[in-house]
mmCIF file of C-alpha atoms in Angstrom:
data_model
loop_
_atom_site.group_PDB
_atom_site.id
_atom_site.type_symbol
_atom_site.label_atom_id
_atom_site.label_comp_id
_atom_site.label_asym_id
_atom_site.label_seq_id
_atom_site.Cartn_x
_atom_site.Cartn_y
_atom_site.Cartn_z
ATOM 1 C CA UNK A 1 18.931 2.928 -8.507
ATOM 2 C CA UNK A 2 17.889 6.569 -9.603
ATOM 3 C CA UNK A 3 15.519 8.663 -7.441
ATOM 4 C CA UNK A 4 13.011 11.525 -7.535
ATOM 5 C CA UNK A 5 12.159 14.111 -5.331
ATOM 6 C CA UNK A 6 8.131 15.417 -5.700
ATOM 7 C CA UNK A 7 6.309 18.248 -3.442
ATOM 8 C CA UNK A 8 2.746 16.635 -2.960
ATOM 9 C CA UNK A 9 1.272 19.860 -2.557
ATOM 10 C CA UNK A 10 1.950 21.128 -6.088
ATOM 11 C CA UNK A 11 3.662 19.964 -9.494
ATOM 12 C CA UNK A 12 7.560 19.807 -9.415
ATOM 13 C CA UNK A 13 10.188 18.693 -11.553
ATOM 14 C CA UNK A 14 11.994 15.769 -10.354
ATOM 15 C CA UNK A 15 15.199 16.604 -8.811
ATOM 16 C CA UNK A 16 17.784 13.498 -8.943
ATOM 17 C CA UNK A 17 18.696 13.103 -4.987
ATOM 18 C CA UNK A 18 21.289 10.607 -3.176
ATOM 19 C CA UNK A 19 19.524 7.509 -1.392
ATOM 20 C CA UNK A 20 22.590 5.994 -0.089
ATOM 21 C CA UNK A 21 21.636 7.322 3.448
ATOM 22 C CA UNK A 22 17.673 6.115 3.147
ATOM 23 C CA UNK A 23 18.832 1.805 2.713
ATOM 24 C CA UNK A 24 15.053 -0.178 2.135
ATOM 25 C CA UNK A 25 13.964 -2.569 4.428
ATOM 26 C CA UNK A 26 12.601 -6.432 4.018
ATOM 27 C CA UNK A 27 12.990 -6.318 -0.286
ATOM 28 C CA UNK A 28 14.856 -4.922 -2.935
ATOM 29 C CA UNK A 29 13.422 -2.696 -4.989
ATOM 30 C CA UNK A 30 14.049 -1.516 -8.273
ATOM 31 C CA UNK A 31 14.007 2.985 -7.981
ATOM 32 C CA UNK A 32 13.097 5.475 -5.461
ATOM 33 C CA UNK A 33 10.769 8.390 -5.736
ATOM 34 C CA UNK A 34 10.746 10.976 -2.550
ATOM 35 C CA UNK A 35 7.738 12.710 -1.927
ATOM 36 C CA UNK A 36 7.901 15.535 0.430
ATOM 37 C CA UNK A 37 4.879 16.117 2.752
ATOM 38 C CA UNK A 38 4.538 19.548 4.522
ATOM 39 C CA UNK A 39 3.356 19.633 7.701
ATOM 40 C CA UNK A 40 -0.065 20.243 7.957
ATOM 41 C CA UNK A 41 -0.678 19.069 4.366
ATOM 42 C CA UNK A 42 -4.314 17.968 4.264
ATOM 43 C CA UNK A 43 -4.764 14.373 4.469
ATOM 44 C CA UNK A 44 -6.811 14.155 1.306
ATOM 45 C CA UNK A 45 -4.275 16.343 -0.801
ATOM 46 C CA UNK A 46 -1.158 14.036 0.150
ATOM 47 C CA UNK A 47 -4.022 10.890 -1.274
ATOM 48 C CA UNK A 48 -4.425 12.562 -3.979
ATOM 49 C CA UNK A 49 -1.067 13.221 -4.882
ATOM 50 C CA UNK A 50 0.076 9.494 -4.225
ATOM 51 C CA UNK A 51 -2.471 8.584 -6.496
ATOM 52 C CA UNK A 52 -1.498 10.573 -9.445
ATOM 53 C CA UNK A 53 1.963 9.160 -9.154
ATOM 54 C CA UNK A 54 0.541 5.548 -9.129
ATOM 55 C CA UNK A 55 -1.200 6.575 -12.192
ATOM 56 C CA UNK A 56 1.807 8.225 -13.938
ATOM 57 C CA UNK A 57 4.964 6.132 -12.941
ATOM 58 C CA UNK A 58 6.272 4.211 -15.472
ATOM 59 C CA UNK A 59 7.823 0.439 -14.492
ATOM 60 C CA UNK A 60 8.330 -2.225 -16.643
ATOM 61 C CA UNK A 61 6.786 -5.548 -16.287
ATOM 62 C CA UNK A 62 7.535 -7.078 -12.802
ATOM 63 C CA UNK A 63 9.653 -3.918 -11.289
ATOM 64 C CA UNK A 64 8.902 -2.294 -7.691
ATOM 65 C CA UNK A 65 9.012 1.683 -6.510
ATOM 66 C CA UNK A 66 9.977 2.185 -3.556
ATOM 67 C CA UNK A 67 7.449 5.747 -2.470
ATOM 68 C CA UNK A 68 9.430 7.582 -0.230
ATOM 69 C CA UNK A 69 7.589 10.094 2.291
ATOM 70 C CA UNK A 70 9.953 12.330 4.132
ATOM 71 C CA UNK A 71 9.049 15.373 6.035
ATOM 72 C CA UNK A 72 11.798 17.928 4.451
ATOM 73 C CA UNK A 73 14.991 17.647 2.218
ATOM 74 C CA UNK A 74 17.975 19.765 3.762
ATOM 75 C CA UNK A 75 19.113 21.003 0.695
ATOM 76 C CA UNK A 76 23.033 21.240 1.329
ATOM 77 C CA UNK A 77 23.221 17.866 2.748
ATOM 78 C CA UNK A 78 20.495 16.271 0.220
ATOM 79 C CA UNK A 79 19.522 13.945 3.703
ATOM 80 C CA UNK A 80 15.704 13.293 4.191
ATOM 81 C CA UNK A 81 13.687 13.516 7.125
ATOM 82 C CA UNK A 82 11.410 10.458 6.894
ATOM 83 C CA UNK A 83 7.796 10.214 7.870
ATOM 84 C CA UNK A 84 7.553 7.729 10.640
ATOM 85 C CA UNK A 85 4.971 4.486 10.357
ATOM 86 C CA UNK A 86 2.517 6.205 12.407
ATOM 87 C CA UNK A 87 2.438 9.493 10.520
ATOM 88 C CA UNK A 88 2.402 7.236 7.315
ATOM 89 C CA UNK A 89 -1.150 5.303 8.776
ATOM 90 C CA UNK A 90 -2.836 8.817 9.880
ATOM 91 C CA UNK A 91 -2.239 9.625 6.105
ATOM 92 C CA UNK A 92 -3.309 6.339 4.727
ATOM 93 C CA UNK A 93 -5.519 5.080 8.001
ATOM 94 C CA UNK A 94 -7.069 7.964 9.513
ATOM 95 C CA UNK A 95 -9.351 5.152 11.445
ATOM 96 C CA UNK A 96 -6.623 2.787 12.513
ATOM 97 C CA UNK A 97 -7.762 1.579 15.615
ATOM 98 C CA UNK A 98 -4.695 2.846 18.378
ATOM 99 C CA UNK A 99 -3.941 -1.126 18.937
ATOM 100 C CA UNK A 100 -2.749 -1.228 15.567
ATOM 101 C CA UNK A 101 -0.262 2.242 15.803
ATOM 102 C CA UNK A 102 1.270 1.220 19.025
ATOM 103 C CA UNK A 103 2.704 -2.160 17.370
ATOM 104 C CA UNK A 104 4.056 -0.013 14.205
ATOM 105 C CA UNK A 105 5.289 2.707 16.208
ATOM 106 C CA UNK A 106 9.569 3.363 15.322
ATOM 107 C CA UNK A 107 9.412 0.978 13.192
ATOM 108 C CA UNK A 108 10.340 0.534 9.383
ATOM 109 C CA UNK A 109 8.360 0.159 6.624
ATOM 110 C CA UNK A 110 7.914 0.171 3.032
ATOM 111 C CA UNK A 111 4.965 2.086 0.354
ATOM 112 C CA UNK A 112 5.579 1.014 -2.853
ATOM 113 C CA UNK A 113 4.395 0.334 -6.059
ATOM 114 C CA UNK A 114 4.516 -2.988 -8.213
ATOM 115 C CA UNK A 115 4.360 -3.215 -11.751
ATOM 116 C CA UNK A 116 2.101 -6.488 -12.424
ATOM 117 C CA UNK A 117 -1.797 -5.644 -14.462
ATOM 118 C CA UNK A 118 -1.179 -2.215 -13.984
ATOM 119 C CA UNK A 119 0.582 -0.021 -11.178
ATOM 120 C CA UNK A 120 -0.419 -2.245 -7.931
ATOM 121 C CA UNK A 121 0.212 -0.359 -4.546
ATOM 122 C CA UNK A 122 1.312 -1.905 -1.207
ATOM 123 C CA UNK A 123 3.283 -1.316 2.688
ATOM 124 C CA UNK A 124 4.984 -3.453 4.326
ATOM 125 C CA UNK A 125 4.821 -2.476 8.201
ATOM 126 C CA UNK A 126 7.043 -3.923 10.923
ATOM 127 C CA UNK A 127 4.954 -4.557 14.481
ATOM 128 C CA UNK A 128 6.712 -5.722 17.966
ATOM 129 C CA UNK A 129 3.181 -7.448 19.018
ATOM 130 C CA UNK A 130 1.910 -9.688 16.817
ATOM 131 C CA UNK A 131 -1.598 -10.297 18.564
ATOM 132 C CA UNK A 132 -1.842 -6.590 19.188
ATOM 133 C CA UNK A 133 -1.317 -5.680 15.146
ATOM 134 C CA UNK A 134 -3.613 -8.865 14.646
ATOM 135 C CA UNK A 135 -6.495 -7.695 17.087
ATOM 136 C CA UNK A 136 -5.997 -3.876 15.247
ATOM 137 C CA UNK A 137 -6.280 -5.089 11.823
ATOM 138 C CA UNK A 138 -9.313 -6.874 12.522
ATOM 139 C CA UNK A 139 -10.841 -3.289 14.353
ATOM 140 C CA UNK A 140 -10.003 -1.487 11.019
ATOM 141 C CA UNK A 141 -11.125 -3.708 8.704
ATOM 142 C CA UNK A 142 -14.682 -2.258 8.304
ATOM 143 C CA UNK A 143 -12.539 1.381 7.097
ATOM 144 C CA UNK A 144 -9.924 -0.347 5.207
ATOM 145 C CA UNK A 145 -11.248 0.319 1.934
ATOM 146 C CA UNK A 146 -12.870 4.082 2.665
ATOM 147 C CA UNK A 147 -9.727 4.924 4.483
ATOM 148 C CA UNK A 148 -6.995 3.623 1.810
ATOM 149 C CA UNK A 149 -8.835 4.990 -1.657
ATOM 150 C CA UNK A 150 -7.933 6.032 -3.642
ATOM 151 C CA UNK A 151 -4.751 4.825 -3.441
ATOM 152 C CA UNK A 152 -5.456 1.463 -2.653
ATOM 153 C CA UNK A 153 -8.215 1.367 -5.198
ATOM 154 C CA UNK A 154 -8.512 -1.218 -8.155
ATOM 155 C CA UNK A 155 -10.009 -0.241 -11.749
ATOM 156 C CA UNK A 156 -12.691 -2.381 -13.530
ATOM 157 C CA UNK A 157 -11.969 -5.898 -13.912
ATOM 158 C CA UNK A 158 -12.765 -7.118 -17.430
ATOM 159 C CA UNK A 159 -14.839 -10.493 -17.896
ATOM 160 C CA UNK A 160 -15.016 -12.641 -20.904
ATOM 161 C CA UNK A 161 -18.692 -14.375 -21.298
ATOM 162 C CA UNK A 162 -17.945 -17.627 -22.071
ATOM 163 C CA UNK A 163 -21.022 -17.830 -24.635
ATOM 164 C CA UNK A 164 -19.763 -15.615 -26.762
ATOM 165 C CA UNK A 165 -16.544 -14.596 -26.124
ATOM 166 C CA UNK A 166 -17.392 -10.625 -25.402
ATOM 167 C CA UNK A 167 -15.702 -9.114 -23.176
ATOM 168 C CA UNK A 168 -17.519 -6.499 -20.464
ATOM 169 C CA UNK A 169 -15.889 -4.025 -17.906
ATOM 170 C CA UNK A 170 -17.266 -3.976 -14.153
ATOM 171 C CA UNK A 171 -16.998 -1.537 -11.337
ATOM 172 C CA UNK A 172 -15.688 -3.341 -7.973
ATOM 173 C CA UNK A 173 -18.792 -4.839 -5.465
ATOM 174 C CA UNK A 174 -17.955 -5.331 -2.296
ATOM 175 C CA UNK A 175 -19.270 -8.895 -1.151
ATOM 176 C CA UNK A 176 -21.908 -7.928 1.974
ATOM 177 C CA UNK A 177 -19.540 -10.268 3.964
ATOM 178 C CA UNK A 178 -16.662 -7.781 4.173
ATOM 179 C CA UNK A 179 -12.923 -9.361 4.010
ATOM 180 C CA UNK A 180 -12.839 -13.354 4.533
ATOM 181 C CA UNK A 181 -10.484 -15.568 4.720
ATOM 182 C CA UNK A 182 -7.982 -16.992 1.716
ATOM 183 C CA UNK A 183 -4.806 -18.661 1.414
ATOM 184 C CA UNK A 184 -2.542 -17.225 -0.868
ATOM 185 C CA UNK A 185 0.799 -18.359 -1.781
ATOM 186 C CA UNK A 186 0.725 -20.383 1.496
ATOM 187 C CA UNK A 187 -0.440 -17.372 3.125
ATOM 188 C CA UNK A 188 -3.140 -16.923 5.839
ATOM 189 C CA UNK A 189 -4.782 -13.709 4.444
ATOM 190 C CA UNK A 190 -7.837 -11.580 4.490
ATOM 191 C CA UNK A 191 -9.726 -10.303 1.467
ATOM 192 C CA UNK A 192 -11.859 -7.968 0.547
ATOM 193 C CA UNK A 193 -13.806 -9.139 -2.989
ATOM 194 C CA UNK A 194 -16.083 -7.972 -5.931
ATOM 195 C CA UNK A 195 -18.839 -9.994 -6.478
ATOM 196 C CA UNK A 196 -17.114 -12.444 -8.304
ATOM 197 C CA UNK A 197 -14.364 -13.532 -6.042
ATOM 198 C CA UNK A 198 -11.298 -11.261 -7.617
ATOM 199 C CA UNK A 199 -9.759 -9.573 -4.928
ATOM 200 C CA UNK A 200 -9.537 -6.448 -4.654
ATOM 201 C CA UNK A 201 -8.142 -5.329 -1.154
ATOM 202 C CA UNK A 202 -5.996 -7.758 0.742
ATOM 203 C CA UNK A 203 -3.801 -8.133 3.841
ATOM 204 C CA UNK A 204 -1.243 -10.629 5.401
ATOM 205 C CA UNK A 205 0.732 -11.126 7.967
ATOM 206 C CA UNK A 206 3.795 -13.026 6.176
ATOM 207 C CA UNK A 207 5.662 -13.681 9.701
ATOM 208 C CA UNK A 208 4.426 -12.439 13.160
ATOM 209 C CA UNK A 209 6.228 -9.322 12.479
ATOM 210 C CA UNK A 210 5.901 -8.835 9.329
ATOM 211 C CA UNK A 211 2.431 -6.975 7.741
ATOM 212 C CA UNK A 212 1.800 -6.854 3.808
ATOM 213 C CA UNK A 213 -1.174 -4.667 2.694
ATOM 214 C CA UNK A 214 -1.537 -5.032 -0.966
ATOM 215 C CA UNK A 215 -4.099 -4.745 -3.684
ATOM 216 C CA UNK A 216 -3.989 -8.474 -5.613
ATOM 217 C CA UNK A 217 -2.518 -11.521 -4.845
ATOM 218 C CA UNK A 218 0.821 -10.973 -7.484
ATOM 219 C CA UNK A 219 1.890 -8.346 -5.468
ATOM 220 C CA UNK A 220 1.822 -10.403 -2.329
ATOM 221 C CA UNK A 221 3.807 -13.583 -3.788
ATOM 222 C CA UNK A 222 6.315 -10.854 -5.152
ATOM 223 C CA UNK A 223 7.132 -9.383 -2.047
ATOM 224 C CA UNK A 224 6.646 -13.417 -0.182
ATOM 225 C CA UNK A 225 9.124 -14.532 -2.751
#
């Protein structure tokens, strides 16, 4: 697959860059884009910038990014320095409880994008304690959505009324319950939902090791299947 290199501080042209030394873990995907993140970048900058790319990438129907995070690019040898999975979460979970950063610590994982009703982002995080990564998730759940947005946001859902066929846009509501419990694609997972039951922030556990935070249940039975 092809791959792009992008500063997140400023605009860059994409610079084609070899990924045969950066193999992806758990799934296949179909391209690479490299982001590199300066230390010291401010947390909301590096949001921003992920954002814009899940706005502007282009995939067709069905096809994953793989978002690549490294730390620098040594230009002669083209090799990246990754971001670890903690320094990924204190980008995208600044209130992770420290449970949950312990069980990803030196660990692989995977930020992506999905192309299914629009540009759908998820990670896939590797944990060595199950009930420790368990016990964290449940801690963070009350910053999931104010700590992953924009990124993990969701536009509008449209609704047909079924008198009359018209069609109306509505911003997300959070249900006062917070994230409950659903089963998706034989999946134990927890939701977070609008006031009419679409989901809009989800996240599974799809083996005791395995951790899947996604934004709609496609994505999930992608990365499942």
């Amino acid at each position: 697959a092809g791959a792009a290199i992008i500063y997140v501080t400023k605009p860059a042209p994409a610079v084609n860059i070899s990924t045969a030394s950066t193999p992806t873990p758990f799934i296949n995907v179909d391209s690479t884009l490299a982001f590199i993140v300066p230390p010291g970048v401010k947390r909301g900058a590096a949001m921003n910038a992920l954002q814009a790319q899940r706005q502007n990438i282009s995939l067709s129907l069905g096809l994953i990014a793989r978002l690549y995070l490294a730390l620098s690019l040594d230009p002669t040898t083209q090799k990246l320095t990754p971001l670890s999975a903690e320094q990924l979460l204190t980008i995208l979970a600044p209130n992770a409880p420290a449970s949950l950063l312990r069980a990803v610590e030196g660990k692989p994982y995977i930020l992506g994008i999905h192309s299914v009703t629009g540009n759908q982002p998820f990670v896939i995080l590797q944990t060595d304690s199950y009930e420790q990564a368990f016990s964290g998730m449940l801690q963070w759940e009350q910053y999931m959505a104010q700590d992953l947005s924009p990124f993990f946001s969701n536009p509008p859902h449209v609704y047909i009324n079924e008198e009359n066929g018209t069609s109306t846009s509505q911003e997300p509501v959070f249900v006062r319950t917070g994230f409950v419990d659903r089963i998706v694609e034989n999946q134990d997972t927890r939701a977070l939902e609008d006031s009419r039951n679409t989901i809009l922030l989800l996240w599974s556990f799809v083996n005791r090791n395995t951790l899947v935070i996604t934004t709609n249940e496609s994505t999930l039975r992608e990365i499942v299947g």
